[in-house]
Coordinates of C-alpha atoms in Angstrom, one line a residue:
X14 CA -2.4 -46.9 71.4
X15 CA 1.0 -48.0 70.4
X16 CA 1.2 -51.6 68.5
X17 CA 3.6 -54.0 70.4
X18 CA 5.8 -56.0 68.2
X19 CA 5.2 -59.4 69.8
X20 CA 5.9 -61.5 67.0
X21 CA 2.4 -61.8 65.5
X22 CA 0.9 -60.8 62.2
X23 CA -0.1 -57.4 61.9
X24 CA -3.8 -57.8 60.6
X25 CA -3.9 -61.0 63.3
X26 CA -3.0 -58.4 65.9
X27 CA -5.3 -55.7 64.8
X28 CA -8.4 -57.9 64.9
X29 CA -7.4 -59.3 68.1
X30 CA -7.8 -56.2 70.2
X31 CA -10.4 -55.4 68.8
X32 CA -12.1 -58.8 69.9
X33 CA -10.7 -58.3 73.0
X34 CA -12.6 -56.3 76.0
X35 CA -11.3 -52.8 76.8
X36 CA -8.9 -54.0 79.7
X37 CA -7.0 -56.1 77.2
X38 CA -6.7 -53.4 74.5
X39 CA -5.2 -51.3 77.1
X40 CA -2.6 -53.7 78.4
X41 CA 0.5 -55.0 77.4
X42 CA -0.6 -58.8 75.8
X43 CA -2.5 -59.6 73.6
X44 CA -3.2 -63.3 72.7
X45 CA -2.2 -64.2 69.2
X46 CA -4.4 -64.5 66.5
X47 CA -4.0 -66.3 63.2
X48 CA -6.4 -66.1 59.9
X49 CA -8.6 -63.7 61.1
X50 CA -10.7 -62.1 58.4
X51 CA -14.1 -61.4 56.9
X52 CA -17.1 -64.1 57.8
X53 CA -19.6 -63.6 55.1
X54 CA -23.5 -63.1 56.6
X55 CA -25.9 -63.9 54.1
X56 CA -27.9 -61.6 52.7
X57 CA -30.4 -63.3 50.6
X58 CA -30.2 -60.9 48.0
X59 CA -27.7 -59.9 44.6
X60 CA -27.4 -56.5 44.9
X61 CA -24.2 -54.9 44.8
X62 CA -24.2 -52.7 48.4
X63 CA -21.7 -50.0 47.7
X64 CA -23.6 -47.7 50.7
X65 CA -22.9 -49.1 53.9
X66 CA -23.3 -47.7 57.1
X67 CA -21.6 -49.7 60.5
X68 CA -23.7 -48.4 63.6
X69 CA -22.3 -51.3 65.9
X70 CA -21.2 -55.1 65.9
X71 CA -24.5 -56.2 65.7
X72 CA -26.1 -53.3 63.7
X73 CA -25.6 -52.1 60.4
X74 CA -27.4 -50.7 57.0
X75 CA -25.9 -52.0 53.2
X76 CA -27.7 -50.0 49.8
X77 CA -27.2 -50.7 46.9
X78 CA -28.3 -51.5 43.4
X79 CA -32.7 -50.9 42.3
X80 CA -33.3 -49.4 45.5
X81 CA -32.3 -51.7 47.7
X82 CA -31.8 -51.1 51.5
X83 CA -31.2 -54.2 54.1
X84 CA -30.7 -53.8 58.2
X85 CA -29.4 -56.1 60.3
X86 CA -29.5 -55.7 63.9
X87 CA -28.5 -59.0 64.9
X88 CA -24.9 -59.1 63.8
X89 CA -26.1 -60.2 60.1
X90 CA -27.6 -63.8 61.5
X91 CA -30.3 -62.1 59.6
X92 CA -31.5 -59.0 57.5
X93 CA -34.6 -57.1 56.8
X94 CA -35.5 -56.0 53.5
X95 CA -36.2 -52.4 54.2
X96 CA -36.4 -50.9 50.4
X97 CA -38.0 -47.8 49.4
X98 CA -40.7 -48.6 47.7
X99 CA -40.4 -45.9 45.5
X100 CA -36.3 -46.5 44.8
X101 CA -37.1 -49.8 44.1
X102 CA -40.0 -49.2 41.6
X103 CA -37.7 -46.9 40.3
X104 CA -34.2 -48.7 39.9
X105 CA -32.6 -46.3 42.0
X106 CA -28.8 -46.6 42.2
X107 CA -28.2 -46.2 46.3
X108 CA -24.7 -45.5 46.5
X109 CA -24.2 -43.9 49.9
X110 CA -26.2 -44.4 53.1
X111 CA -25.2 -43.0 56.6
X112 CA -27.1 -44.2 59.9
X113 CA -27.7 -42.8 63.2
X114 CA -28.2 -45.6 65.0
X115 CA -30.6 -48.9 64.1
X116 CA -34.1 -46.4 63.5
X117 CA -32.5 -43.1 61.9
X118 CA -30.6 -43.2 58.7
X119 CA -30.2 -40.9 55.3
X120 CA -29.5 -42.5 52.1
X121 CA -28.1 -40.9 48.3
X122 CA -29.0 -42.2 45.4
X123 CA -26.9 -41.1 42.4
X124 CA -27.4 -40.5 38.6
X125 CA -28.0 -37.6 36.0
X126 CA -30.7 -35.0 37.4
X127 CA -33.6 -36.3 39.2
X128 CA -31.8 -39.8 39.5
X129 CA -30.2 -38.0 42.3
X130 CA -32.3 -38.1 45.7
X131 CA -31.8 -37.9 49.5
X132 CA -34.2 -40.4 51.4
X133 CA -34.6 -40.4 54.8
X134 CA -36.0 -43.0 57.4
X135 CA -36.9 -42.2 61.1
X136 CA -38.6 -45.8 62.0
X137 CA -35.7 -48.4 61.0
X138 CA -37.0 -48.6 57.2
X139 CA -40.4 -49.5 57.9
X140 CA -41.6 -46.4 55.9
X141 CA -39.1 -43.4 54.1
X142 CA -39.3 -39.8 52.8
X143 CA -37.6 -38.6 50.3
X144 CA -36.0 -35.0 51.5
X145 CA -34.3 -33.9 47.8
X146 CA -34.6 -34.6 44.4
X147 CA -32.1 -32.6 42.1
X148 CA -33.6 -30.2 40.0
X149 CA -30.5 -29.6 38.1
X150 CA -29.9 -31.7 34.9
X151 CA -25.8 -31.1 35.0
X152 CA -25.5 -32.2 38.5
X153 CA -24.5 -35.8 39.3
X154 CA -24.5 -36.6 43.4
X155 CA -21.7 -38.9 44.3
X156 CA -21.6 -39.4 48.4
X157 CA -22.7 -37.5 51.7
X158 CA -21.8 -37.4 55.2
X159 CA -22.6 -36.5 58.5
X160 CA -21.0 -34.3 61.2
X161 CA -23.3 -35.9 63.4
X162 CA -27.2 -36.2 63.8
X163 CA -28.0 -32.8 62.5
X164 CA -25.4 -31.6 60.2
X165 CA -24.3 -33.1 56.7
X166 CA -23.3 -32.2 53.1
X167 CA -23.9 -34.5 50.1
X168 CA -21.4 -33.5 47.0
X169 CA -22.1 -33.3 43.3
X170 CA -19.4 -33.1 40.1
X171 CA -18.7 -30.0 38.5
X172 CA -21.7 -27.5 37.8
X173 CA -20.0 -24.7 35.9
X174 CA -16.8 -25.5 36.5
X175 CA -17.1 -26.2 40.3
X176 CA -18.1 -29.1 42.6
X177 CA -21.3 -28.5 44.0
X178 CA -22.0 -28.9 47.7
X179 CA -25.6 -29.3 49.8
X180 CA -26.1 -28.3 52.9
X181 CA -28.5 -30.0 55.9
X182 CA -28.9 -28.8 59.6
X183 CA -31.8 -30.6 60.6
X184 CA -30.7 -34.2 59.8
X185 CA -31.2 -34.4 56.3
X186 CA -34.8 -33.5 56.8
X187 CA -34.2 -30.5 54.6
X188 CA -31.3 -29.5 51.9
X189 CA -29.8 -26.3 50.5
X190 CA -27.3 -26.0 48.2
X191 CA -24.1 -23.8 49.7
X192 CA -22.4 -21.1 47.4
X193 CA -20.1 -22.1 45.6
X194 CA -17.5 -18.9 45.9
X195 CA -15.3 -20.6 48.0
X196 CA -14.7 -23.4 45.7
X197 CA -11.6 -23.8 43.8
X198 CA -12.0 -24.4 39.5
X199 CA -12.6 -27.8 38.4
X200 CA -10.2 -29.4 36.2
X201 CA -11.1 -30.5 32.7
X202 CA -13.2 -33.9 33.4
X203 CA -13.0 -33.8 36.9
X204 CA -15.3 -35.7 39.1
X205 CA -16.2 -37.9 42.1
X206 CA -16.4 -41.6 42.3
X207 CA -19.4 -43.0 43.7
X208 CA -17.8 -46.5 44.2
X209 CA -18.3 -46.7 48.2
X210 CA -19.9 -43.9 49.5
X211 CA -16.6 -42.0 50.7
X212 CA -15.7 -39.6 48.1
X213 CA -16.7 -37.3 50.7
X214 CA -15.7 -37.8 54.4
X215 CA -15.7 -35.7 57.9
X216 CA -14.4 -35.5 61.1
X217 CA -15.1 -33.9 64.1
X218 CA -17.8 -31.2 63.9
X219 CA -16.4 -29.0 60.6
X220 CA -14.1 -30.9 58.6
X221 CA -15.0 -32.4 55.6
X222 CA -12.4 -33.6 52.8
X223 CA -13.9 -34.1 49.2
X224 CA -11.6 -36.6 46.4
X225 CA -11.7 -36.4 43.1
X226 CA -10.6 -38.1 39.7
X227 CA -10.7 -38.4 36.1
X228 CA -8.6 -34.5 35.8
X229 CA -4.8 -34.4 35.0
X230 CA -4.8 -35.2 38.8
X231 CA -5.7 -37.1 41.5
X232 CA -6.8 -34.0 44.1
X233 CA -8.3 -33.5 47.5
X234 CA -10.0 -30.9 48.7
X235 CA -10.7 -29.9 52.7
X236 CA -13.1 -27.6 54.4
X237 CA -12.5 -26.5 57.8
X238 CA -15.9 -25.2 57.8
X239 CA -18.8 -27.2 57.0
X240 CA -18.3 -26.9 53.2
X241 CA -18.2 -23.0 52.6
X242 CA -14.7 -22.5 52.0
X243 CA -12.0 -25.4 50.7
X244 CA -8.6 -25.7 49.6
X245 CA -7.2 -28.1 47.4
X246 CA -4.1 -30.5 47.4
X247 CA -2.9 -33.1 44.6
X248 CA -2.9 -36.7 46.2
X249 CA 0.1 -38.0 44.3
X250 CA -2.2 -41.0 43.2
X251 CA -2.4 -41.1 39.2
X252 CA -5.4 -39.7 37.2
X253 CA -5.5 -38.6 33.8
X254 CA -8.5 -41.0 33.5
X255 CA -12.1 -41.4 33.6
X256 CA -11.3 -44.7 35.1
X257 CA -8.6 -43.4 37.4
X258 CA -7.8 -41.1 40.8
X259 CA -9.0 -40.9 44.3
X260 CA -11.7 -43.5 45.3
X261 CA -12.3 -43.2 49.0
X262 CA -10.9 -41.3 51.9
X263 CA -11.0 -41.9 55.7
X264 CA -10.2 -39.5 58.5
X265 CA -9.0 -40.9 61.8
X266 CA -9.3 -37.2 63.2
X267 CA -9.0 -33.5 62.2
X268 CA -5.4 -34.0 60.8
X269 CA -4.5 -38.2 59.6
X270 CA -6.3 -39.4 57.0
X271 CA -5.9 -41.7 54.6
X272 CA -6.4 -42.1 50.5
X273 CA -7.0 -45.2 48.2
X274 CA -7.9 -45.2 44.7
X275 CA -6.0 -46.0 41.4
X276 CA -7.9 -47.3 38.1
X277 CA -10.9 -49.5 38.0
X278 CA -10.8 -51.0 35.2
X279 CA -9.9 -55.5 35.9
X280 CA -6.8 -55.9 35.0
X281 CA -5.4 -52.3 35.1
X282 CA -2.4 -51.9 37.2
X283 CA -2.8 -49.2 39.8
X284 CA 0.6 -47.8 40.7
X285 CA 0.7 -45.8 44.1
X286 CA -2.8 -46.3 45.0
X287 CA -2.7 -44.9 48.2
X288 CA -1.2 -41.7 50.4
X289 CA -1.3 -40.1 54.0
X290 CA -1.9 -36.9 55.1
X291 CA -0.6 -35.9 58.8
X292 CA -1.4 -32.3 58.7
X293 CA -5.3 -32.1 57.5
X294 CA -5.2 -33.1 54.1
X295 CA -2.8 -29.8 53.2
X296 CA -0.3 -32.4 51.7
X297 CA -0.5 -35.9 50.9
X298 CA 2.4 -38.5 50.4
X299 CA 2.3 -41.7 48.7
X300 CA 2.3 -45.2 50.7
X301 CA 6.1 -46.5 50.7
X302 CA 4.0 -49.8 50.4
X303 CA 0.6 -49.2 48.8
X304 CA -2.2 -51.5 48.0
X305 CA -1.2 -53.8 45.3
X306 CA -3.7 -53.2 43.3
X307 CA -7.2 -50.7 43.0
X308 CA -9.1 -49.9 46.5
X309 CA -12.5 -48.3 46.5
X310 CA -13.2 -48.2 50.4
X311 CA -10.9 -47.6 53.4
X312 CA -11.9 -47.2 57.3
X313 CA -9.7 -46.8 60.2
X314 CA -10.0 -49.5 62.9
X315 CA -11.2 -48.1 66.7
X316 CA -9.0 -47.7 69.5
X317 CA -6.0 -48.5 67.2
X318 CA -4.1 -44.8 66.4
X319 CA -2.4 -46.4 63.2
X320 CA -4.5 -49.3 62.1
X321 CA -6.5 -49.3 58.6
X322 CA -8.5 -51.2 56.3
X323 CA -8.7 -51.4 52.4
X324 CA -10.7 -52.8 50.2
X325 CA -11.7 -53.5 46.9
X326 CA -12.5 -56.1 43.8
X327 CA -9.6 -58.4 44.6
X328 CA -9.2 -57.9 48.0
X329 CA -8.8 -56.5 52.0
X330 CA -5.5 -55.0 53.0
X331 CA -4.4 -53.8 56.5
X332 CA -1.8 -51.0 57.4
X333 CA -0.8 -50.6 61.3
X334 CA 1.8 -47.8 60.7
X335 CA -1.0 -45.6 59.5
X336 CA -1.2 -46.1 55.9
X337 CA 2.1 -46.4 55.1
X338 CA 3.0 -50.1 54.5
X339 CA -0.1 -52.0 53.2
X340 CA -0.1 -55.9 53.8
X341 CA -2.7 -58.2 52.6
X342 CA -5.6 -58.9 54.8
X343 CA -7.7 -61.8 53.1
X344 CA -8.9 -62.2 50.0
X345 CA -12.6 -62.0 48.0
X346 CA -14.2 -59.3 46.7
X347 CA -15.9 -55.9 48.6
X348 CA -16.5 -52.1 47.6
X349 CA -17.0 -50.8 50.7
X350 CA -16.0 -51.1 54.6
X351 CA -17.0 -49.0 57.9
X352 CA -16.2 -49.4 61.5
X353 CA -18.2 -48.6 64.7
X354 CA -16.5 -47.2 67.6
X355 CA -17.4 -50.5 69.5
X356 CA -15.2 -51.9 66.8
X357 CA -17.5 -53.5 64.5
X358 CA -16.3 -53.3 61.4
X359 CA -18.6 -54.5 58.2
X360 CA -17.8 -54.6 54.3
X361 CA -19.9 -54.9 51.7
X362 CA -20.3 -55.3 47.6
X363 CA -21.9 -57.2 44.5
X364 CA -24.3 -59.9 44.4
X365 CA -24.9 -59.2 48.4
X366 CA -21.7 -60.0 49.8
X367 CA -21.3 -58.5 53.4
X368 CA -19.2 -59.6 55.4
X369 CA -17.9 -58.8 59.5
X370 CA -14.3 -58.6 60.4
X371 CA -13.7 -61.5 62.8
X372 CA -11.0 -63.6 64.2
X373 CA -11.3 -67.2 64.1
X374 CA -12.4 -68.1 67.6
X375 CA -15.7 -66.1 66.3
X376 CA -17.2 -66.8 63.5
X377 CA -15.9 -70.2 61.3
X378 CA -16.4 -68.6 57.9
X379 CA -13.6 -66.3 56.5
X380 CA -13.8 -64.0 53.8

């Protein structure tokens, strides 16, 4: 849907449709809206939630820090604590968590060897199995996705020299680790960041795009087919760095997608910290107008073809000509962020924080 230059803010504009029901997205005016941004929901807990999975407006799954798992089906006027026991006994790091809908989710937790675990729920939280525990001492986990209910991949760093790749068909029920011939070499200290849960991202029913950092470069690498075979492309966003590359990765479909990253470290400068791809992830080009400063999440927006999120310790910014002009949202800090195609979109980070994009006639707390 093509933005209509009527004078409004961009991020204003972005939020308002998608307050707005369907036959106002798809007409010509859209009333104006000023300050719109995150209203925090309170969580009742200090974790920091860098898994987060949006399933809806009102429902939506955070993870986080000693095995912590909260659900909110109620638009976060309230949240179950729905914790693994066993993560929590455990002080397991949840990093990534994907959700089906407000009963069915999978959730990664990350770390050396058996730190790193795929857990599964069926019934909402109420009661979990864990589905894989890493037998492999040089493997790390970093993120998973989904292609949909049944099919997903979680990724690991380098095992002899290659990124590492699991494999589920039955919804995470079971896991197999894929061959690894058709993954291009490492470089030296290569690695994923498992900072928001989207070092590894799909789209449609085979693509899957895997970012990296901490090498000479900042790469990317794609799969057209479920994880067997990739190719690799340089981002153009600076590594050399433990601390520094390609953070998160989002995928409007098959061929745009989006990159954010830069160095971590508070007070670091992060020059071109983001890029767009328009052809699959083959090539990427830096932002004209990137985040000014480190993002560790980014999500497209629903039913807006060019409209994005970023976020990260110091802040939410918003592109609306597809990633190449970043402007500042609002301000306050979040890891994460993920939108529902009903156009829910969440965020999350430390000491709980979550928040829901709103506009102001919704909600009367900003972010």
């Amino acid at each position: 849907m093509r933005l209509l230059g009527v004078g409004m803010c961009a991020a204003a504009l972005a939020v308002g449709l998608l307050a707005a029901p369907a036959h106002a997205r798809s007409g010509t005016v859209v009333q104006e809206l000023r300050g719109a941004g995150w209203a925090l929901k309170d969580t009742g807990k200090d974790a920091r939630f860098r898994g987060l999975a949006a399933v809806s407006r009102s429902t939506a799954w955070v993870a986080g820090t000693k095995g912590a798992v909260l659900r909110t089906v109620d638009g976060g006027r309230s949240w179950r604590d729905v914790s693994p026991p066993g993560a929590v006994a455990e002080g397991l790091e949840l990093r990534d968590i994907e959700a089906f809908d407000a009963r069915r989710a999978v959730a990664l937790s990350i770390g050396e060897g058996e730190a790193s675990r795929v857990l599964r729920t069926e019934d909402g939280g109420a009661t979990w199995t864990e589905t894989f525990r890493n037998p492999d001492p040089r493997a790390f986990y970093d993120c998973l996705t989904f292609f949909d209910s049944r099919h997903g991949l979680a990724m690991s760093d380098p095992v002899d020299g290659r990124f590492r790749i699991l494999s589920t068909d039955d919804g995470g029920r079971n896991w197999a680790v894929l061959p690894s011939t058709g993954m291009p070499d490492a470089l030296a200290g290569e690695a994923g960041f498992a900072a928001s849960g989207q070092c590894l991202v799909s789209a449609g029913p085979r693509d899957v795009w895997l970012a990296t950092g901490g090498g000479a470069a900042g790469r990317i690498l794609h799969s057209p087919d479920r994880g067997r075979t990739w190719r690799v492309a340089e981002s153009g966003i600076p590594a050399g760095d433990p601390a520094k590359g390609v953070f998160a990765l989002a995928f409007r479909d098959r061929t745009t997608g989006l990159a954010v990253g830069g160095d971590y470290r508070t007070g670091e400068a992060s020059p071109r910290a983001a890029a767009v791809s328009a052809d699959a992830g083959r090539t990427w080009r830096p932002a004209p107008t990137p985040p000014p400063a480190y993002r560790s999440g980014a999500a497209w927006l629903p039913h807006l073809r060019t409209a994005a999120l970023a976020v990260g310790p110091t802040g939410t910014d918003v592109t609306t000509d597809a990633g190449r002009t970043w402007r500042p949202l609002a301000p306050g800090s979040f890891d994460t962020v993920d939108c529902a195609d009903d156009g829910g979109c969440w965020a999350a980070g430390e000491k709980g924080r979550v928040g829901r994009l709103e506009a102001p006639s919704q909600a009367g707390s900003g972010g």
